[in-house]
Structures are given as structure tokens and as C-alpha cells.
């Protein structure tokens, strides 16, 4: 058991001193990690907030379908069922003609209201209507046209087309961002594993000696893995700092919203901590994977 | 303790490095392996330390069939064998003490045991006062002493030295020989030494194996330089 702890202790000690002794190489590996993680962090901030906006906007988009005057209670039930069968429909709310008229009248001032009621009385031209809430990502246009095909529907329309277009635009920005991040990450991981390979190449003498005196593969590998993890952690320091202080600053600077009150930013408090955790984990994983495989080449017995 | 039975080695590229070698070495012996460049001396060593597998025959060391050893068992087997090379292979960033200790640390020995043994082998190789020095601050002879100290730190049963004096002047070579003889005597380590140095071989006479073009052409228990025309 004490040998076990000695072994673990040595992995950490050697890993730590490896970073210190090969400081320049460790730093160059760490800066590759830093660049990647910073990009990932920016992307995550953007992406999570976009998700939030999307949800916000989606709550406000509805399809409205007005009914023909001839529809009776039976028709209304049939139409309701037909609407609910359409893919992407979440919830349907019924409004009577009177409710619709009241809503319309409500938009005017006292004089206007009185005037309207006087002119129309009970003979107003409003239709009864269904208001349809859609599930996220549903295609409003498609749903509206499906609803329009149902017998007894007078007219359909959907609100927030501008919002939908914007959502689509932001989605493509996010999609493009994702590709960019993937490409940059691949590049950075390549750089990292290359630097770690260089670090290890510079030490193949060390590895050769370890092998010559009969160190097991695990005993050779793990100090390097710890070193890789430490480099990953080192590389995540700056991105974590940037994330926490940068996001808090940005949030304050923008007053908690992006452009309009319609788009509130995610509150910094637990958010930056989650982001930081993701970044630290990513740094550790990159360092671990990079060093694990870089050292493998030197551990293979070629006989 | 060490026996080769009808051992041949053909490398993957088709080079025949050794032909039908039969050889037996007892515990505590000191044996030279001589022969021209390319005669298979290093190949013989690689068969012994498990780096290469014989194409034919059996390499038996300490009762272990080295050629049949599973890869995962090679490291443990390697602890029986210390190796020293012509080019010392010291770690420049570590001190003499650290270089020697390194060989024991990677086997997870306790720090106390390491300190004691490192001092002991530093004394054995005559470098008591050089513990804090870095390899670059030492002469070639001293550096080879450090490499030898490192090779014997884990008390291997066999010490293999591949041209340990190849980079040293005759005076220093002689000192290394004296040191190896001392280790052979005091630690009871079996020593196999590959060399080109005819002067050494003639001066410190020992059992001598002569390789030529992959054949073991002579095994002289009496020692002395062998010239094969
Ligand atoms: N890894 C290898 N792959 C292919 N051929 C090799 C390898 N190592 C050595 N040889 C060949 O085997 C022969 C013997 O080499 P070696 O054992 O190194 O001789 P020595 O140490 O006596 O100079 C040489 O012809 C050499 O080119
Ligand atoms: Mg050789």
C-alpha cells in the first residue's frame, strides 16, 4: 500500500517538476490550450445566450387561425382536433368572437372604445379564433399553411415573422461559429499534441533510461500524463479569468440585455462558473489525451 | 545463469546478424565480447536484454526464456540487467545524485533506501564528492562512472556494457576497467563487456568471446586479443 502511494506521489512530483523543468515548452503547449479554450469560451457564451434568446422568442410566436362564421360548436371541436394533430403544435387556445372584439377594442382609448361599440354593436366583423403555440424549432409557415387547409378555417397568420427570420439568421451564425470552433479546436489540438510530442521527444533519453532500468509502462507514462494535465490546467487559467471577468464586465456594460429588453443576457452568477468548469475540464482532457497518446509511441516494444 | 542455445537472429530487413550461437556464462563471470563493427555484438546484447527476439533458438537468462517473454513482463525482467553505453546517456538537467537516484525512483523505491544506495554506489565508483555536480561539469571518465553507478543502483544480476570505453582515452579506459572489476568482485555482478579496445583486453585478461560476421568464432577462457585472419 505504501508503495502505491509512493508511486502516485512520484507521478505528481515528476509531473510537476516536468512542467517546471521544461517551462518554455510547457508554456508554449499551455498557450495553444489557452487560445483554444478562449475561442471555445467565447463560442459558449454566445451559444448559451443565443439558446436563451431563442427560447424567449419562441414563447412569443404564435399562429392564429380565424374560423368561418358558419362554424358551430361541433366544427370547432373538429378543427381543434385537426390542429392538434399537426406536427409542431404544442397548445391551442380558443377565443370567441366577443373576446376577439374586446381585445380589438381594448387597443383604443376611451372615446375610441365607445365609438367602436356604437358603430358595431353585436354586428362586428370579428371571427372566433384559435391561437396555436408551437414547439421550439417548429416551422411556423408550414403549420400555418397546414391549418389553412382544414375545413372551416377562414384565415391564418403568424406573428413574429421578423423574429423567426432573426432566429434563423442567428442560428446560421451559430452554425458557422460551430464550424469555426471545430476547425480551430482541431488545429489547436494538433498544435498541443505536437508540442507535447516535442516535449516528449526532447526527453526520449529519459524514457529510454526508464525502460532500460525496467520501469513499467504505467510508471513511465503517468508522470507525463500528469504533466499534460497540469499544462492543460495552466492553459485554462487565462480563459477562465477572461470568462469570469469578461462576462461579468460585459453583462454590466450592456445592462444585462443585448440591444433590447427582448433579449436578456444570462445572469453571470452561476453561468460563469459553469463555463469555467467546462473550460477546466476541456483543458484537462486535452492535456490528458495529448500526453497519453504522445508517450505511447515510446512505450511500444518493437520486438 | 545465462545460456544461448542455437540462437540465430535475422532482422526484418533480411540482415543475418547472428548465426547459431551457443554460449553459457556463469554467475559472477566477467566476459569480453569482441569483434569488428557489424559482427553482431550489439545484437547479442539486445537478445539478452529482451529488446530483440531470436529468430531461432533459446535465450535463457536466470531461468527465463527471454525471447518468449510477454511484452508486459519485459520491464520486470529488465530489472535483472544493468546497461552502460559508450555515450553515457546521462540527463544533463539532473545532478549526479539525481541521475543515479532516477533509476531507483522510477521503480518507486522509498526515498530513504534510494539515498542510502546512491551514496553507496557513488562511493563505489569513486565520486563521493560529486553528488551535486551536473554531468557537463564532469570529465568523460567521470560521466561514465555516473552511468555505471546508475546501472548498478538497482543491484542487477548482470551488467552489460556496450563499448563503455569507446569515448575515453587509454588512461581513463583503464580506470573504468578497474572499476568494473571492482563491481564484479564486490557486488558479485556478472559482467558482459563489448569492446574494441585490444590494449584493455590484453591487459585485463578475461574470458573473451569473438564474433565475426555473426558467427561466434572463438571463446577463449584464457583471454587475450584474438586476431583472426
Ligand atoms: N535494428 C536493425 N535492423 C536491421 N539490421 C540491423 C539492426 N541492428 C543491426 N543490424 C545489422 O545487423 C548486423 C549486426 O549489427 P550489430 O549487432 O549492431 O553489430 P556490432 O554491434 O557488432 O557493430 C549489421 O549488419 C547491422 O547493420
Ligand atoms: Mg555495436
Short mmCIF file of C-alpha atoms in Angstrom, two decimals, chain B:
data_model
loop_
_atom_site.label_atom_id
_atom_site.label_comp_id
_atom_site.label_asym_id
_atom_site.label_seq_id
_atom_site.Cartn_x
_atom_site.Cartn_y
_atom_site.Cartn_z
CA UNK B 1 22.78 -18.31 -15.28
CA UNK B 2 22.85 -17.29 -18.90
CA UNK B 3 22.65 -19.62 -21.84
CA UNK B 4 22.17 -19.27 -25.59
CA UNK B 5 21.16 -22.38 -27.46
CA UNK B 6 21.47 -22.38 -31.25
CA UNK B 7 20.49 -18.76 -31.41
CA UNK B 8 20.14 -17.05 -34.78
CA UNK B 9 18.92 -13.55 -35.44
CA UNK B 10 17.69 -12.27 -38.79
CA UNK B 11 16.39 -8.70 -38.78
CA UNK B 12 13.17 -7.85 -40.57
CA UNK B 13 15.15 -6.29 -43.42
CA UNK B 14 16.78 -9.65 -44.04
CA UNK B 15 20.16 -8.94 -42.43
CA UNK B 16 21.54 -12.01 -40.71
CA UNK B 17 23.14 -10.60 -37.58
CA UNK B 18 23.85 -13.83 -35.69
CA UNK B 19 24.22 -17.48 -36.73
CA UNK B 20 23.74 -20.47 -34.47
CA UNK B 21 25.28 -19.07 -31.29
CA UNK B 22 25.86 -21.47 -28.40
CA UNK B 23 27.07 -19.92 -25.21
CA UNK B 24 26.98 -20.39 -21.46
CA UNK B 25 28.01 -17.83 -18.86
CA UNK B 26 28.06 -18.49 -15.13
CA UNK B 27 27.07 -16.21 -12.27
CA UNK B 28 29.92 -13.83 -11.37
CA UNK B 29 31.86 -14.17 -14.60
CA UNK B 30 33.47 -11.23 -16.41
CA UNK B 31 33.34 -11.74 -20.17
CA UNK B 32 34.52 -9.64 -23.10
CA UNK B 33 32.69 -9.67 -26.39
CA UNK B 34 34.93 -8.51 -29.23
CA UNK B 35 34.65 -8.34 -32.98
CA UNK B 36 34.63 -5.85 -35.82
CA UNK B 37 31.82 -3.40 -36.44
CA UNK B 38 28.72 -5.14 -37.74
CA UNK B 39 29.74 -8.53 -36.36
CA UNK B 40 26.63 -8.75 -34.19
CA UNK B 41 27.88 -7.68 -30.75
CA UNK B 42 25.07 -5.21 -30.11
CA UNK B 43 22.54 -7.67 -31.45
CA UNK B 44 23.73 -10.24 -28.94
CA UNK B 45 23.19 -7.70 -26.16
CA UNK B 46 19.72 -6.83 -27.42
CA UNK B 47 18.78 -10.51 -27.36
CA UNK B 48 19.93 -10.68 -23.76
CA UNK B 49 18.09 -7.58 -22.51
CA UNK B 50 14.88 -8.50 -24.31
CA UNK B 51 14.92 -5.73 -26.88
CA UNK B 52 15.04 -8.22 -29.74
CA UNK B 53 13.64 -11.72 -30.16
CA UNK B 54 15.83 -14.52 -31.54
CA UNK B 55 14.70 -15.82 -34.91
CA UNK B 56 15.80 -19.29 -33.86
CA UNK B 57 16.97 -20.89 -30.64
CA UNK B 58 16.56 -20.08 -26.99
CA UNK B 59 17.97 -17.24 -24.92
CA UNK B 60 17.80 -18.29 -21.28
CA UNK B 61 18.72 -15.77 -18.62
CA UNK B 62 18.24 -16.61 -14.93
CA UNK B 63 15.91 -19.39 -15.99
CA UNK B 64 13.77 -17.03 -18.05
CA UNK B 65 13.19 -17.70 -21.74
CA UNK B 66 13.78 -14.11 -22.80
CA UNK B 67 12.56 -14.49 -26.38
CA UNK B 68 9.23 -15.86 -25.21
CA UNK B 69 8.69 -13.16 -22.59
CA UNK B 70 5.36 -11.33 -22.90
CA UNK B 71 5.75 -7.61 -23.57
CA UNK B 72 4.18 -6.72 -20.26
CA UNK B 73 6.77 -8.86 -18.47
CA UNK B 74 9.79 -7.29 -20.16
CA UNK B 75 10.11 -4.31 -17.75
CA UNK B 76 10.28 -6.55 -14.70
CA UNK B 77 12.79 -8.81 -16.43
CA UNK B 78 14.89 -5.76 -17.33
CA UNK B 79 15.50 -5.07 -13.66
CA UNK B 80 17.87 -8.03 -13.68
CA UNK B 81 20.11 -6.30 -16.17
CA UNK B 82 22.04 -3.06 -15.96
CA UNK B 83 23.27 -1.44 -19.13
CA UNK B 84 26.03 1.05 -19.85
CA UNK B 85 26.66 2.64 -23.23
CA UNK B 86 29.53 4.31 -24.98
CA UNK B 87 27.72 7.66 -24.91
CA UNK B 88 26.91 7.62 -21.14
CA UNK B 89 23.28 8.75 -21.65
CA UNK B 90 23.09 10.93 -18.57
CA UNK B 91 20.35 13.51 -18.04
CA UNK B 92 22.04 16.90 -18.34
CA UNK B 93 19.48 18.71 -16.22
CA UNK B 94 19.88 16.40 -13.30
CA UNK B 95 22.80 16.30 -10.89
CA UNK B 96 24.97 13.25 -10.47
CA UNK B 97 22.99 12.26 -7.41
CA UNK B 98 19.67 12.79 -9.21
CA UNK B 99 20.83 10.85 -12.25
CA UNK B 100 21.63 7.83 -10.14
CA UNK B 101 18.56 8.22 -7.95
CA UNK B 102 16.37 8.48 -11.05
CA UNK B 103 16.94 4.80 -11.86
CA UNK B 104 15.60 3.85 -8.43
CA UNK B 105 12.84 6.45 -8.28
CA UNK B 106 11.18 5.16 -11.43
CA UNK B 107 10.95 1.79 -9.71
CA UNK B 108 9.19 3.56 -6.82
CA UNK B 109 11.79 2.74 -4.20
CA UNK B 110 11.41 4.57 -0.86
CA UNK B 111 13.40 7.82 -0.65
CA UNK B 112 15.42 6.58 2.31
CA UNK B 113 16.50 3.42 0.51
CA UNK B 114 17.38 5.49 -2.55
CA UNK B 115 19.55 7.96 -0.62
CA UNK B 116 21.44 5.18 1.08
CA UNK B 117 22.07 3.17 -2.06
CA UNK B 118 23.01 6.20 -4.17
CA UNK B 119 25.66 7.20 -1.62
CA UNK B 120 26.90 3.65 -1.57
CA UNK B 121 27.31 3.38 -5.35
CA UNK B 122 28.79 6.90 -5.57
CA UNK B 123 31.40 5.71 -3.15
CA UNK B 124 31.89 2.52 -5.11
CA UNK B 125 32.57 4.41 -8.36
CA UNK B 126 34.72 6.99 -6.57
CA UNK B 127 32.51 10.04 -6.93
CA UNK B 128 31.61 10.69 -3.28
CA UNK B 129 32.08 14.43 -3.61
CA UNK B 130 30.38 14.91 -6.99
CA UNK B 131 26.76 14.40 -5.98
CA UNK B 132 25.74 18.00 -6.63
CA UNK B 133 27.66 18.34 -9.90
CA UNK B 134 25.95 18.32 -13.27
CA UNK B 135 27.20 15.92 -15.96
CA UNK B 136 28.60 18.77 -18.06
CA UNK B 137 30.91 19.67 -15.19
CA UNK B 138 32.49 16.21 -15.24
CA UNK B 139 35.16 14.60 -17.40
CA UNK B 140 34.19 11.80 -19.77
CA UNK B 141 35.60 9.21 -17.42
CA UNK B 142 33.65 10.63 -14.51
CA UNK B 143 30.46 10.71 -16.57
CA UNK B 144 30.89 7.05 -17.43
CA UNK B 145 31.33 6.32 -13.74
CA UNK B 146 27.99 8.01 -13.08
CA UNK B 147 26.40 5.89 -15.81
CA UNK B 148 27.87 2.76 -14.26
CA UNK B 149 26.69 3.80 -10.80
CA UNK B 150 23.19 4.30 -12.23
CA UNK B 151 23.30 0.91 -13.96
CA UNK B 152 24.15 -0.94 -10.76
CA UNK B 153 21.97 1.12 -8.40
CA UNK B 154 19.12 -1.39 -8.60
CA UNK B 155 21.54 -4.26 -7.98
CA UNK B 156 21.11 -6.05 -11.30
CA UNK B 157 22.48 -9.58 -11.53
CA UNK B 158 24.09 -8.82 -14.88
CA UNK B 159 25.83 -5.66 -16.05
CA UNK B 160 26.13 -5.22 -19.79
CA UNK B 161 28.49 -2.57 -21.08
CA UNK B 162 28.45 -1.78 -24.81
CA UNK B 163 31.85 -0.25 -25.59
CA UNK B 164 31.95 1.68 -22.30
CA UNK B 165 35.43 2.98 -23.02
CA UNK B 166 34.82 3.85 -26.66
CA UNK B 167 34.84 7.59 -25.97
CA UNK B 168 37.63 7.61 -23.41
CA UNK B 169 41.39 7.96 -23.61
CA UNK B 170 43.50 4.95 -22.60
CA UNK B 171 44.21 6.16 -19.06
CA UNK B 172 40.52 6.72 -18.33
CA UNK B 173 39.61 3.44 -20.03
CA UNK B 174 41.90 1.62 -17.68
CA UNK B 175 40.25 3.26 -14.68
CA UNK B 176 36.83 2.18 -15.93
CA UNK B 177 38.13 -1.38 -16.32
CA UNK B 178 39.42 -1.34 -12.77
CA UNK B 179 36.05 -0.08 -11.62
CA UNK B 180 34.15 -2.80 -13.50
CA UNK B 181 36.43 -5.42 -12.00
CA UNK B 182 35.71 -3.99 -8.57
CA UNK B 183 31.95 -4.16 -9.16
CA UNK B 184 32.33 -7.71 -10.42
CA UNK B 185 34.21 -8.57 -7.27
CA UNK B 186 32.36 -6.57 -4.63
CA UNK B 187 28.79 -6.75 -5.87
CA UNK B 188 29.12 -10.18 -7.45
CA UNK B 189 27.64 -8.80 -10.67
CA UNK B 190 28.11 -10.84 -13.83
CA UNK B 191 29.66 -8.51 -16.40
CA UNK B 192 29.50 -8.66 -20.19
CA UNK B 193 31.60 -6.03 -21.85
CA UNK B 194 31.62 -5.30 -25.55
CA UNK B 195 34.83 -3.63 -26.62
CA UNK B 196 37.11 -2.74 -29.47
CA UNK B 197 39.99 -1.91 -27.20
CA UNK B 198 42.69 -4.53 -27.80
CA UNK B 199 45.01 -2.96 -25.26
CA UNK B 200 42.43 -3.38 -22.49
CA UNK B 201 41.60 -6.92 -23.49
CA UNK B 202 45.25 -7.88 -23.42
CA UNK B 203 45.99 -6.10 -20.18
CA UNK B 204 42.99 -7.23 -18.14
CA UNK B 205 42.73 -10.79 -19.32
CA UNK B 206 39.32 -12.42 -19.10
CA UNK B 207 37.19 -14.88 -20.92
CA UNK B 208 36.73 -13.47 -24.42
CA UNK B 209 34.05 -14.21 -26.99
CA UNK B 210 34.93 -13.32 -30.54
CA UNK B 211 32.23 -12.55 -33.07
CA UNK B 212 32.79 -12.25 -36.77
CA UNK B 213 30.04 -11.66 -39.30
CA UNK B 214 27.51 -13.10 -36.91
CA UNK B 215 29.47 -16.21 -36.02
CA UNK B 216 30.97 -16.96 -32.65
CA UNK B 217 34.44 -17.81 -33.92
CA UNK B 218 36.25 -18.14 -30.62
CA UNK B 219 35.53 -18.46 -26.91
CA UNK B 220 38.82 -18.07 -25.09
CA UNK B 221 38.65 -18.79 -21.41
CA UNK B 222 42.24 -17.66 -21.14
CA UNK B 223 41.54 -14.28 -22.70
CA UNK B 224 43.90 -12.18 -24.72
CA UNK B 225 43.37 -10.50 -28.05
CA UNK B 226 42.43 -12.77 -30.84
CA UNK B 227 43.42 -11.94 -34.36
CA UNK B 228 41.54 -13.83 -36.97
CA UNK B 229 42.93 -13.63 -40.46
#
